[in-house]
Short mmCIF file of C-alpha atoms and ligand atoms in Angstrom, two decimals:
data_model
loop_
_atom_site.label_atom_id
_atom_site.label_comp_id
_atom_site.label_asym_id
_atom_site.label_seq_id
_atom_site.Cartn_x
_atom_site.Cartn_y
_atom_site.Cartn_z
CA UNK A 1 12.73 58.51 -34.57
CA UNK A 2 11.47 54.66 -34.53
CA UNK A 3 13.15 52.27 -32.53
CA UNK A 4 12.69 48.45 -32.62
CA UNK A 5 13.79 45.66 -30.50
CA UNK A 6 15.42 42.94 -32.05
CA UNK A 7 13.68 39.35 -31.70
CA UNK A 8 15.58 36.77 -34.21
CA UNK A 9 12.86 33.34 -34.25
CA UNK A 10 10.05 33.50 -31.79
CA UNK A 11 6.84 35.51 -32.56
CA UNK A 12 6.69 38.79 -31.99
CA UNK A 13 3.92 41.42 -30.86
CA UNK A 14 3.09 44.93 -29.40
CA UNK A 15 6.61 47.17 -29.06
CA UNK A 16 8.47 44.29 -31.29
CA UNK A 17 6.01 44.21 -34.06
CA UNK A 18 7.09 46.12 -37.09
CA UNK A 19 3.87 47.14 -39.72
CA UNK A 20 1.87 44.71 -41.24
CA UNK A 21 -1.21 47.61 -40.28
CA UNK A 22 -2.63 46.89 -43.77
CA UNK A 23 -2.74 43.14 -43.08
CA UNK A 24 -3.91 43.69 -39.18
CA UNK A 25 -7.19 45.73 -41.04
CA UNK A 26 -8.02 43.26 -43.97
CA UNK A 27 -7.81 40.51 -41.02
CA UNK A 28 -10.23 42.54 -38.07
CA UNK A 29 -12.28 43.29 -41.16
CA UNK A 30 -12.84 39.81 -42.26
CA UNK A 31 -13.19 38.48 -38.62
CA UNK A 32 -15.94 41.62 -37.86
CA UNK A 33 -17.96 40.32 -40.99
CA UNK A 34 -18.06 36.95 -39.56
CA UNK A 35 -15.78 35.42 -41.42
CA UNK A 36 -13.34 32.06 -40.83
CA UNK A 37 -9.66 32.27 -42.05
CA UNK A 38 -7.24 30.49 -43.35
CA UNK A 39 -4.20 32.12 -43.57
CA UNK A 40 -1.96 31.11 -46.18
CA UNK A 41 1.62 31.80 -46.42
CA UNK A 42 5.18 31.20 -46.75
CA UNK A 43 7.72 30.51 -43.56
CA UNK A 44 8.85 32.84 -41.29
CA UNK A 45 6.66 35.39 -42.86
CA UNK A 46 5.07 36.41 -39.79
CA UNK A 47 2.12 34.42 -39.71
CA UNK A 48 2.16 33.23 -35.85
CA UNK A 49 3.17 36.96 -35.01
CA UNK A 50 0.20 38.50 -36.91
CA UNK A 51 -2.58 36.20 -35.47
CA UNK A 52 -0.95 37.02 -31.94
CA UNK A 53 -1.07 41.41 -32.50
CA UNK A 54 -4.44 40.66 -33.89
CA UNK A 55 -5.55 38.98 -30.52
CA UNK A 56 -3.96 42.07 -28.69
CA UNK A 57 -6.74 44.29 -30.73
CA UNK A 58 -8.68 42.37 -30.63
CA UNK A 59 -9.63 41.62 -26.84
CA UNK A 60 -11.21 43.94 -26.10
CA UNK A 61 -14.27 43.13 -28.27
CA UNK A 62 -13.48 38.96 -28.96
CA UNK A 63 -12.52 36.47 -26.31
CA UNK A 64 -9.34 35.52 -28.44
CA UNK A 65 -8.38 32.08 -27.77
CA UNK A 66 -4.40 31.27 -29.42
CA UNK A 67 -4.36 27.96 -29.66
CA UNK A 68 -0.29 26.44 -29.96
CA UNK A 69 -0.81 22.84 -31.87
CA UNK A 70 2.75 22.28 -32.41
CA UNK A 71 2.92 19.50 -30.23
CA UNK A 72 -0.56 18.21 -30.99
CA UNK A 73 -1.05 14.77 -32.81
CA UNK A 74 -4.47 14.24 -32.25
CA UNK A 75 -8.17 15.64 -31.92
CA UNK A 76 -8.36 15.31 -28.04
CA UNK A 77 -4.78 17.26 -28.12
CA UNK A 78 -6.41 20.24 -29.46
CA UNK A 79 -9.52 20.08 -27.23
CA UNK A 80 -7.52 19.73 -24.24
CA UNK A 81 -5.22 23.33 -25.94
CA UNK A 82 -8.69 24.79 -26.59
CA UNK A 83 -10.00 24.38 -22.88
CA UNK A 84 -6.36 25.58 -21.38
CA UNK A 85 -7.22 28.98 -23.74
CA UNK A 86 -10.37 29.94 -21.71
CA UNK A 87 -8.23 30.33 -18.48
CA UNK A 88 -8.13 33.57 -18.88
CA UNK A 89 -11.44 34.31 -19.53
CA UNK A 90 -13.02 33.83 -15.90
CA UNK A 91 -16.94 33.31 -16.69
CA UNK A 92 -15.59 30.68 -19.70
CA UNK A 93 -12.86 29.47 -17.18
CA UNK A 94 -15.59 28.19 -14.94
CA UNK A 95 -17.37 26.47 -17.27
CA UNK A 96 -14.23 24.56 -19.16
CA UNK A 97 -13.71 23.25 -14.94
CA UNK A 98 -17.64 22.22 -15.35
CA UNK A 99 -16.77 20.12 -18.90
CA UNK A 100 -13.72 18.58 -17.13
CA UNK A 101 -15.77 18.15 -13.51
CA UNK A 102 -15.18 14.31 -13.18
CA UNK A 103 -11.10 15.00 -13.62
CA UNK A 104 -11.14 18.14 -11.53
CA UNK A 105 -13.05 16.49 -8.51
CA UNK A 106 -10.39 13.57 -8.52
CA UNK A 107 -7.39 15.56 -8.08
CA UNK A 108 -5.61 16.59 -5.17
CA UNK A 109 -4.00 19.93 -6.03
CA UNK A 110 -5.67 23.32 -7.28
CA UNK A 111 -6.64 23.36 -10.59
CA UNK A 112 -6.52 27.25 -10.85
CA UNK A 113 -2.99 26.78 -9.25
CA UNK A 114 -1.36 24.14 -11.52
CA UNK A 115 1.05 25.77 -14.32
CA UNK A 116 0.35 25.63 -17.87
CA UNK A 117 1.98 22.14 -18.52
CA UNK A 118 0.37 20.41 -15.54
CA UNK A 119 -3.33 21.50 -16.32
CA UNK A 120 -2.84 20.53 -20.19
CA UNK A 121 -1.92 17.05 -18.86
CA UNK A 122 -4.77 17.11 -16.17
CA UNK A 123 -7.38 18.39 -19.13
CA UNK A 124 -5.87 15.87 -21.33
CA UNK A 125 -6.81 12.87 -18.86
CA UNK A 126 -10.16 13.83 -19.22
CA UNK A 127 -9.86 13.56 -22.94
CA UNK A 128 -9.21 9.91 -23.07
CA UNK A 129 -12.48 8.49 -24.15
CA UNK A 130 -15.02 10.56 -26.11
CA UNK A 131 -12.91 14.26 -27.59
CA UNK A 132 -16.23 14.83 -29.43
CA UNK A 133 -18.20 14.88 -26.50
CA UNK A 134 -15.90 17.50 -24.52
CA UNK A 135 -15.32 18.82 -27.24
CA UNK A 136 -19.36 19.89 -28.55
CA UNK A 137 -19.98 20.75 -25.01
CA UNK A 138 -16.01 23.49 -24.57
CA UNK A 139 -17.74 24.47 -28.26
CA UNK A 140 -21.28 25.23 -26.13
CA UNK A 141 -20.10 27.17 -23.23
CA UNK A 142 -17.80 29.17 -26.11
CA UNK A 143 -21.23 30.09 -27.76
CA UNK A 144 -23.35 30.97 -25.06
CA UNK A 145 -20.44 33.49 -23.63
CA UNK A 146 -21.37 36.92 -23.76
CA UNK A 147 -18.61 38.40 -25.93
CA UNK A 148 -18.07 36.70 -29.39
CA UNK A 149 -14.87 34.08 -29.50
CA UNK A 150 -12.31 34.22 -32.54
CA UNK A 151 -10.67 30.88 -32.27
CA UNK A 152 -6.68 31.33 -33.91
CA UNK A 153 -5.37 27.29 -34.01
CA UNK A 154 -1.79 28.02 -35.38
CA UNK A 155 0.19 25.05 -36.60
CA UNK A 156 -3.02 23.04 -37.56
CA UNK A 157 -1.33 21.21 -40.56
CA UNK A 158 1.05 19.95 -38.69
CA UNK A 159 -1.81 17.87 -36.85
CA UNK A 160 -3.52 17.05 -39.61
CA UNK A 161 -0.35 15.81 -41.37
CA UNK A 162 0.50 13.71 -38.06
CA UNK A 163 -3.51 12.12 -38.29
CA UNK A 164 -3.55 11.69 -41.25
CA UNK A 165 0.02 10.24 -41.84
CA UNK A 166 1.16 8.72 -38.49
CA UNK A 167 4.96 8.34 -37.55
CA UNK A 168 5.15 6.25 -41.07
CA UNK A 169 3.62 8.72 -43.55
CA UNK A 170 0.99 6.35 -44.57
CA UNK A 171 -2.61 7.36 -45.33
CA UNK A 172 -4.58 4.76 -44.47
CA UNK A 173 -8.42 4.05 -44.77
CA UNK A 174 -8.63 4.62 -40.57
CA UNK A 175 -6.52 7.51 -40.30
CA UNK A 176 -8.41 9.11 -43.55
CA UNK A 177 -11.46 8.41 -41.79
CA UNK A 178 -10.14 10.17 -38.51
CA UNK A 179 -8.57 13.02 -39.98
CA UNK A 180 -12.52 13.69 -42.39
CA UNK A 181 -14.11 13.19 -38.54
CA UNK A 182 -12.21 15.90 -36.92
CA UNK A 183 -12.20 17.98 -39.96
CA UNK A 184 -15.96 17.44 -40.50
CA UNK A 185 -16.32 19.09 -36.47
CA UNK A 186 -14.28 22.14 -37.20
CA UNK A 187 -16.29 22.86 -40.29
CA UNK A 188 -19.53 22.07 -38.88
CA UNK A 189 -18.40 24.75 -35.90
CA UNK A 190 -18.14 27.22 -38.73
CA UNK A 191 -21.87 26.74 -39.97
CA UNK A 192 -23.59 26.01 -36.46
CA UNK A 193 -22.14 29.11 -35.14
CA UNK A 194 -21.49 31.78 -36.98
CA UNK A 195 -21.99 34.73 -35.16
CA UNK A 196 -20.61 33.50 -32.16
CA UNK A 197 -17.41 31.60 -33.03
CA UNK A 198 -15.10 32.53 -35.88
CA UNK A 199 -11.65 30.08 -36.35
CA UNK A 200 -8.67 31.26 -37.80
CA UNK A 201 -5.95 28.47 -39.35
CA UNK A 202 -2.78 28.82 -39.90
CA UNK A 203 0.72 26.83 -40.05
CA UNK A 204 4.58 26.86 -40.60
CA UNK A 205 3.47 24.37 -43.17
CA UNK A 206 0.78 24.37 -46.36
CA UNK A 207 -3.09 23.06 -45.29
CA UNK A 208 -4.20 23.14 -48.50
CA UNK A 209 -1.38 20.36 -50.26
CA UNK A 210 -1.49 18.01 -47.30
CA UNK A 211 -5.95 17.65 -48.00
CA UNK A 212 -5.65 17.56 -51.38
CA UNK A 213 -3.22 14.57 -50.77
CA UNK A 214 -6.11 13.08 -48.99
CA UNK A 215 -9.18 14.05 -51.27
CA UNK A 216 -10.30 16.11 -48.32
CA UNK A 217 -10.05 19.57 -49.72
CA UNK A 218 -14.00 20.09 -49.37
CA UNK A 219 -13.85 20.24 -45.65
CA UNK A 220 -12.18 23.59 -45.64
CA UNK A 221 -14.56 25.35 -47.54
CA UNK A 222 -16.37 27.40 -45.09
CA UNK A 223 -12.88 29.15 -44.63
CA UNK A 224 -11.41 32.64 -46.45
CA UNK A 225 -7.89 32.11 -47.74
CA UNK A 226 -6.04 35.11 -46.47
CA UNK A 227 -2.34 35.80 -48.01
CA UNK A 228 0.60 37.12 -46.35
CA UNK A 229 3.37 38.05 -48.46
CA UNK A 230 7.25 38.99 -47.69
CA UNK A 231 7.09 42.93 -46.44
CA UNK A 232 8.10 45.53 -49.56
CA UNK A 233 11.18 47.07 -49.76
CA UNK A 234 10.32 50.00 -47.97
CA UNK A 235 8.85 48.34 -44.85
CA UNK A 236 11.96 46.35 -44.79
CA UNK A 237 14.12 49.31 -44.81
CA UNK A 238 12.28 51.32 -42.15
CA UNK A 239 12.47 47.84 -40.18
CA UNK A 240 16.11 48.23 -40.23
CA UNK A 241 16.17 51.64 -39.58
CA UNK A 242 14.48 51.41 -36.60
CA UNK A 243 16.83 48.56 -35.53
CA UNK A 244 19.96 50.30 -36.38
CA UNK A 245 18.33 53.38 -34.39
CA UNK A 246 18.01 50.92 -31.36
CA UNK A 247 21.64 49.73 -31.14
CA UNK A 248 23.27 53.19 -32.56
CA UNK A 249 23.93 51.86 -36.00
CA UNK A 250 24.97 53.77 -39.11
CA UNK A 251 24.18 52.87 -42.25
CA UNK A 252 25.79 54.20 -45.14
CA UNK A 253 24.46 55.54 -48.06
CA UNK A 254 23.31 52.34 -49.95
CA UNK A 255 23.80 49.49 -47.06
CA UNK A 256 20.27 48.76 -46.19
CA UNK A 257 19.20 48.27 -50.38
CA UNK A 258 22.41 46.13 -50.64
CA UNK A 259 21.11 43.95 -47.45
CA UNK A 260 17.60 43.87 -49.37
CA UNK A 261 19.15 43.04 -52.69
CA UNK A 262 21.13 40.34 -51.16
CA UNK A 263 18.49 38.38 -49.23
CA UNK A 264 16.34 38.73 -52.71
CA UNK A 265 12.85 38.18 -50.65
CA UNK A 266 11.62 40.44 -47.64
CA UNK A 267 10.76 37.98 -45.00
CA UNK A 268 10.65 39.15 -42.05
CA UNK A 269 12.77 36.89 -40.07
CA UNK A 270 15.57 37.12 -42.51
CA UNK A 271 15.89 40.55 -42.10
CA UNK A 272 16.06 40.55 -38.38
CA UNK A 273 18.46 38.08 -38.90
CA UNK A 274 20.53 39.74 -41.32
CA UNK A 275 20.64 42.78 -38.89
CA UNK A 276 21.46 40.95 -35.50
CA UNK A 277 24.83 39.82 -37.63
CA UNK A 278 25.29 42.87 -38.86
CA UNK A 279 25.14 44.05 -35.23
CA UNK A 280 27.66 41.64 -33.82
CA UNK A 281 29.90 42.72 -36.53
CA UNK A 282 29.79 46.00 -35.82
CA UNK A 283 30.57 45.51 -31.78
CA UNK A 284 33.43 43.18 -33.20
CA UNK A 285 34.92 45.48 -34.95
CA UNK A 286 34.55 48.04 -32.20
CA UNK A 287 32.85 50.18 -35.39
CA UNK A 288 29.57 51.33 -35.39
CA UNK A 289 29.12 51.56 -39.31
CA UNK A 290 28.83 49.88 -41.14
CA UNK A 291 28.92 50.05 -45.31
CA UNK A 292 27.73 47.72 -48.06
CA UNK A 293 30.69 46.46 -48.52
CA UNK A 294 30.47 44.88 -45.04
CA UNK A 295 26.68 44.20 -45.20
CA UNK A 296 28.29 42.08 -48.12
CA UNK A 297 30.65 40.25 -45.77
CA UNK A 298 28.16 39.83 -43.33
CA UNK A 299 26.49 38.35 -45.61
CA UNK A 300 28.48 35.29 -47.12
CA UNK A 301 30.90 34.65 -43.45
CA UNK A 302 27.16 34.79 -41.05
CA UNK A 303 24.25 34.40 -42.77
CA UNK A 304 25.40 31.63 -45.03
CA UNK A 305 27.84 30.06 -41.90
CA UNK A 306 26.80 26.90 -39.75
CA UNK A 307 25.27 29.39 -37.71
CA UNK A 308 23.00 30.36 -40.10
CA UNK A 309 22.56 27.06 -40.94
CA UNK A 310 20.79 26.29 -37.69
CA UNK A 311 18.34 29.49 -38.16
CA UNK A 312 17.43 28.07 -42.32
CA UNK A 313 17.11 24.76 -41.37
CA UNK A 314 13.45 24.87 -40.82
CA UNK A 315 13.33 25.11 -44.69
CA UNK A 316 14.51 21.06 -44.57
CA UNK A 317 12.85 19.90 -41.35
CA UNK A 318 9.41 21.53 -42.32
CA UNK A 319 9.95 19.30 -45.85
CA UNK A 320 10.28 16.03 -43.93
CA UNK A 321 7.87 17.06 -42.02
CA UNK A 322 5.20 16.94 -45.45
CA UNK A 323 6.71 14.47 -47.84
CA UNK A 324 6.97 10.95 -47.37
CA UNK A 325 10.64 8.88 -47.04
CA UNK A 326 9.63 8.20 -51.08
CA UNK A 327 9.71 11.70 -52.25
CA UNK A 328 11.32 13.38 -49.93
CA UNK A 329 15.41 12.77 -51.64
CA UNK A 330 14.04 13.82 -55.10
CA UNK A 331 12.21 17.13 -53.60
CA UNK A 332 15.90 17.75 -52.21
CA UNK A 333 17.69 17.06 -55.44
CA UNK A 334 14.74 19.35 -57.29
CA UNK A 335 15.82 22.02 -54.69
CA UNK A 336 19.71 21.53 -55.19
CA UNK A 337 19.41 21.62 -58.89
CA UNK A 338 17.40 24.97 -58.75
CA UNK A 339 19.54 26.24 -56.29
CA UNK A 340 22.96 25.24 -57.93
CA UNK A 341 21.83 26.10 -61.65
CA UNK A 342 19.56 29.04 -61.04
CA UNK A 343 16.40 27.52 -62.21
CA UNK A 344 14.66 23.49 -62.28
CA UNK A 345 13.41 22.99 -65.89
CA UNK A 346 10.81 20.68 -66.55
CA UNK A 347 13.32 18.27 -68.72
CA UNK A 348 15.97 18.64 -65.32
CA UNK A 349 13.11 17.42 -63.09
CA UNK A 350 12.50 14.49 -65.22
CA UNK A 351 16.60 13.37 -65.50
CA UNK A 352 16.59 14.11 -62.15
CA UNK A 353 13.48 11.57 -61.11
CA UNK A 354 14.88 8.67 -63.14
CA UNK A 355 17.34 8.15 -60.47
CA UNK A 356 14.55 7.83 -57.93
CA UNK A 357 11.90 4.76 -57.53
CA UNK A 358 8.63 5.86 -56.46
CA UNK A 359 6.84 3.15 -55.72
CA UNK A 360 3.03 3.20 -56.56
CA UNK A 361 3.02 6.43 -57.87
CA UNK A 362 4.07 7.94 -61.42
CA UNK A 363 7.02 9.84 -61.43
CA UNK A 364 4.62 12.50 -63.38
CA UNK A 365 2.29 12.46 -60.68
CA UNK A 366 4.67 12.76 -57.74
CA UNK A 367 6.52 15.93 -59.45
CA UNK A 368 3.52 17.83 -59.61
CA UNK A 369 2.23 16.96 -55.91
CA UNK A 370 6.45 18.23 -54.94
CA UNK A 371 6.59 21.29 -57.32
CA UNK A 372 2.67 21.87 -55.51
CA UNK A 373 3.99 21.77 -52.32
CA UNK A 374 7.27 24.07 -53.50
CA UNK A 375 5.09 26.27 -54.83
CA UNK A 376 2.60 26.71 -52.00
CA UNK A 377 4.98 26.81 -49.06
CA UNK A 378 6.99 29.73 -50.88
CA UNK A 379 10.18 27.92 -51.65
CA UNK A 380 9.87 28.36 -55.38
CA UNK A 381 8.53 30.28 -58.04
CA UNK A 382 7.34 29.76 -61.90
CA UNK A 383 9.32 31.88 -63.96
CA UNK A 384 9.74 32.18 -67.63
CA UNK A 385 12.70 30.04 -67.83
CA UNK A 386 11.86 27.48 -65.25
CA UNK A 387 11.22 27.04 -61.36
CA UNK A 388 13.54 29.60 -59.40
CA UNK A 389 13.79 30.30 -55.80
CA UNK A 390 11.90 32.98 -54.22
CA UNK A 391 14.34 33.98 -51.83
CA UNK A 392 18.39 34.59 -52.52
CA UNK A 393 18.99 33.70 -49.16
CA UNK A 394 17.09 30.33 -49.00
CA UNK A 395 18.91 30.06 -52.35
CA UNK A 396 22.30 30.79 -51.26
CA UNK A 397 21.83 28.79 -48.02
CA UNK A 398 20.33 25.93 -50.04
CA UNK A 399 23.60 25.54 -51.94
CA UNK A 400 25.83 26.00 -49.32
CA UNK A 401 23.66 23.01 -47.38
CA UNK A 402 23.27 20.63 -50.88
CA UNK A 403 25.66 22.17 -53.92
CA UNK A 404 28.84 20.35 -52.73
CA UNK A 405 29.85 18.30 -55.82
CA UNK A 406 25.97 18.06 -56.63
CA UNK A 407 26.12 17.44 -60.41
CA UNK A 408 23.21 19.36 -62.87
CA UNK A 409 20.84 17.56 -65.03
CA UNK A 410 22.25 18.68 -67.70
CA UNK A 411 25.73 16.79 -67.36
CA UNK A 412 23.72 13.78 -66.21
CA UNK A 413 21.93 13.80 -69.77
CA UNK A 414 25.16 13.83 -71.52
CA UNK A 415 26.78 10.99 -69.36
CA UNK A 416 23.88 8.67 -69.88
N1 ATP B 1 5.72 42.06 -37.77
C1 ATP B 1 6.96 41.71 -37.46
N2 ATP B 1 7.82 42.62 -36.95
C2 ATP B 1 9.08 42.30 -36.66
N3 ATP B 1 9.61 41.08 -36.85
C3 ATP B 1 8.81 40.12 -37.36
C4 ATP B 1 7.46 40.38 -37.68
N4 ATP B 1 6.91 39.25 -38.15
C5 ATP B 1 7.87 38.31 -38.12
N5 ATP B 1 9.02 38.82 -37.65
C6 ATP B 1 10.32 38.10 -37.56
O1 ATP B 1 10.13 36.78 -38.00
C7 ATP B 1 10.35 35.83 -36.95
C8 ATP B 1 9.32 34.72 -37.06
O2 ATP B 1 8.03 35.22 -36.85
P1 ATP B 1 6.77 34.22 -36.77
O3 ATP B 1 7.06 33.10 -35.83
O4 ATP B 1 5.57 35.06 -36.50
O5 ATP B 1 6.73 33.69 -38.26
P2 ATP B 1 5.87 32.47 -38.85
O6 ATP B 1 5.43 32.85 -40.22
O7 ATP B 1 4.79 32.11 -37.90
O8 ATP B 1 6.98 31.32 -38.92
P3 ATP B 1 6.74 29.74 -39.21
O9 ATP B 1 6.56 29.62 -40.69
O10 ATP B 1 7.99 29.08 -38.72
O11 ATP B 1 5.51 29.35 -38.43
C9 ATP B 1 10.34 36.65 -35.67
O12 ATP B 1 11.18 36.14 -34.67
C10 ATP B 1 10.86 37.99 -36.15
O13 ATP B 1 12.26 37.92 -36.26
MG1 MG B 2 4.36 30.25 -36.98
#
């Protein structure tokens, strides 16, 4: 009998990772053949937890350096992250302290001593003045290490966007030129080194959107998109069956497909969230099983509650996070009305975007760059009869957030 330990937001690995074997193969199998990787999918699919198990089977044969760049704004950022990855590698560990000599020679304590936080800052105070010049000779000692390097920089876009954008999301002809510099190294990292270095990229937000934005789509062409999608039904369910055996849960006939059903897409950190309710609920109700009928309850009273709120909000903050202060309130209404009405038409979007100045660009133009960035970051879908949701839940949670007297396109056309 499977059992699995619940972990509701952080990344998981070894005894808390569920599946994904298929995607762990395709992935080793790409990275044996050499290749670079982006890794394209939607939120809280698992990307940051797959890159991390892959490291784990990978470590014995790479030197697998997991780059965080969620706090990164900047090229000498990442540098400084790359150099506090070698650590643990001793023989590369020795020559990151050679790289940083001038810094290490002018402080007082340890460096092998200081915690994580106090040698990034350290590192980073050598980084002031030239990150290209660090950084070409942290990408040397990488290649002439014995064992191979796989580089994973998770949350990349998120630095991009913040080079590229600044704190005023505004490309300008500097921070274009920046963000094409630092690009330009990665890529050229790719060619130079092939056999030696291989980078993976991935993000709780789209890469691809944010360069074509730019016109800077060309300098990730050295890299193989890789897709994660939601798990299938069946991976879902023995997920949850392996929970429930963990915590003594019974499911009746039926429950887990009606939890499925409900939450519409298989995304991994919905359904541990949809169980750890389902868990409190049953310890509430001093009952250990629990039926559809309760999933059901669960359901509209947790999932969709304030609570719940907190753990879907990275839907918004990840949108503010890509869209400028222009675009941002009609990508929100686009969302509401697909949420509220079931689907966003292409006649809705445009009623909707008359109510909305966007300066410089054409309302035309800015839908398709929003529905683009919908699209890509798995919010919604092309269907037959318009743009729907991917996920109930995001759906359901979306118009519990937004629907409050939110009033459809369609009523709007017949008031004007
Ligand atoms: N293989 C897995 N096994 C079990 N749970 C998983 C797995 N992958 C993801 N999860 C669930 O999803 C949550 C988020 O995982 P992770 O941080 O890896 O996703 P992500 O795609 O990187 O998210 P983001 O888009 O925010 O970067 C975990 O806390 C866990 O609940
Ligand atoms: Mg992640």
């Amino acid at each position: 009998m499977k059992k699995l330990v619940r972990e509701v937001g952080p990344w998981v690995d070894k005894e808390r990772f569920w599946d994904r074997e298929q995607e762990l193969a395709d992935l080793i199998e790409l990275l044996d053949e050499g290749a670079n990787i982006l890794i394209t999918a939607p939120r809280r699919i698992g990307k940051t937890s797959l890159i991390r198990e892959a490291g784990n089977r990978l470590e014995n044969r790479y030197c697998c350096l997991q780059l965080d760049l969620q706090k990164s704004h900047s090229p000498a950022d990442v540098i400084t992250e790359l150099s506090v990855a070698t650590r643990p590698y001793m023989n590369l560990w020795k020559k990151t302290k050679e790289v940083f000599k001038n810094i290490i020679s002018s402080t007082a304590a340890n460096i092998d001593s200081l915690n994580v936080n106090d040698l990034t800052i350290k590192l980073r105070d050598g980084l002031l003045t030239n990150w290209q010049e660090k950084g070409n000779r942290m990408i040397e000692a990488i290649v002439n290490a014995e064992t191979p390097a796989i580089i994973f920089m998770d949350e990349i876009p998120l630095v991009v966007n913040r080079l590229l954008k600044g704190s005023e999301y505004e490309i300008t002809p500097e921070r274009l030129k920046d963000t094409d510099t630092f690009l330009s190294w990665i890529r050229s990292i790719t060619i130079q080194h092939k056999q030696k270095i291989r980078i993976v990229l991935t993000g709780s937000i789209g890469l691809e959107p944010i360069l074509q934005q730019a016109g800077l789509s060309h300098t990730i062409n050295t890299f193989t998109p890789f897709e994660i999608g939601p798990w299938d039904k069946e991976t879902a369910s023995g997920c949850l069956q392996a929970l429930a055996n963990n915590y003594d849960i019974n499911f009746n006939k039926g429950t887990k497909e009606k939890m499925i059903d409900l939450i519409g897409s298989c995304i991994p950190h919905h359904i541990q969230m949809f169980f750890n309710y389902i868990y409190f609920d049953c310890k509430k109700r001093n009952n250990m099983n629990c039926t559809g009928k309760d999933a059901v309850n669960v359901y509209n009273t947790r999932m969709l509650s304030t609570r719940g709120h907190a753990e879907l909000s990275t839907y918004e903050e990840r949108l503010r996070m890509v869209l400028s202060n222009e675009t941002l309130p009609l990508t929100l209404e686009l969302l509401t009305e697909a949420a509220v009405t079931g689907k966003l038409t292409p006649e809705a979007a445009k009623i909707l975007s008359r109510d909305f100045t966007l300066n410089e660009k054409k309302t035309g133009e800015a839908l398709r760059e929003i529905i683009g960035i919908l699209e890509h970051d798995g919010y919604l879908v092309s269907k037959k009869q318009g743009h729907v949701f991917i996920s109930k839940l995001v759906r359901d949670w979306w118009k519990a957030r937004f629907g409050f007297q939110y009033i459809p396109a369609e009523k709007r056309k017949i008031a004007s």
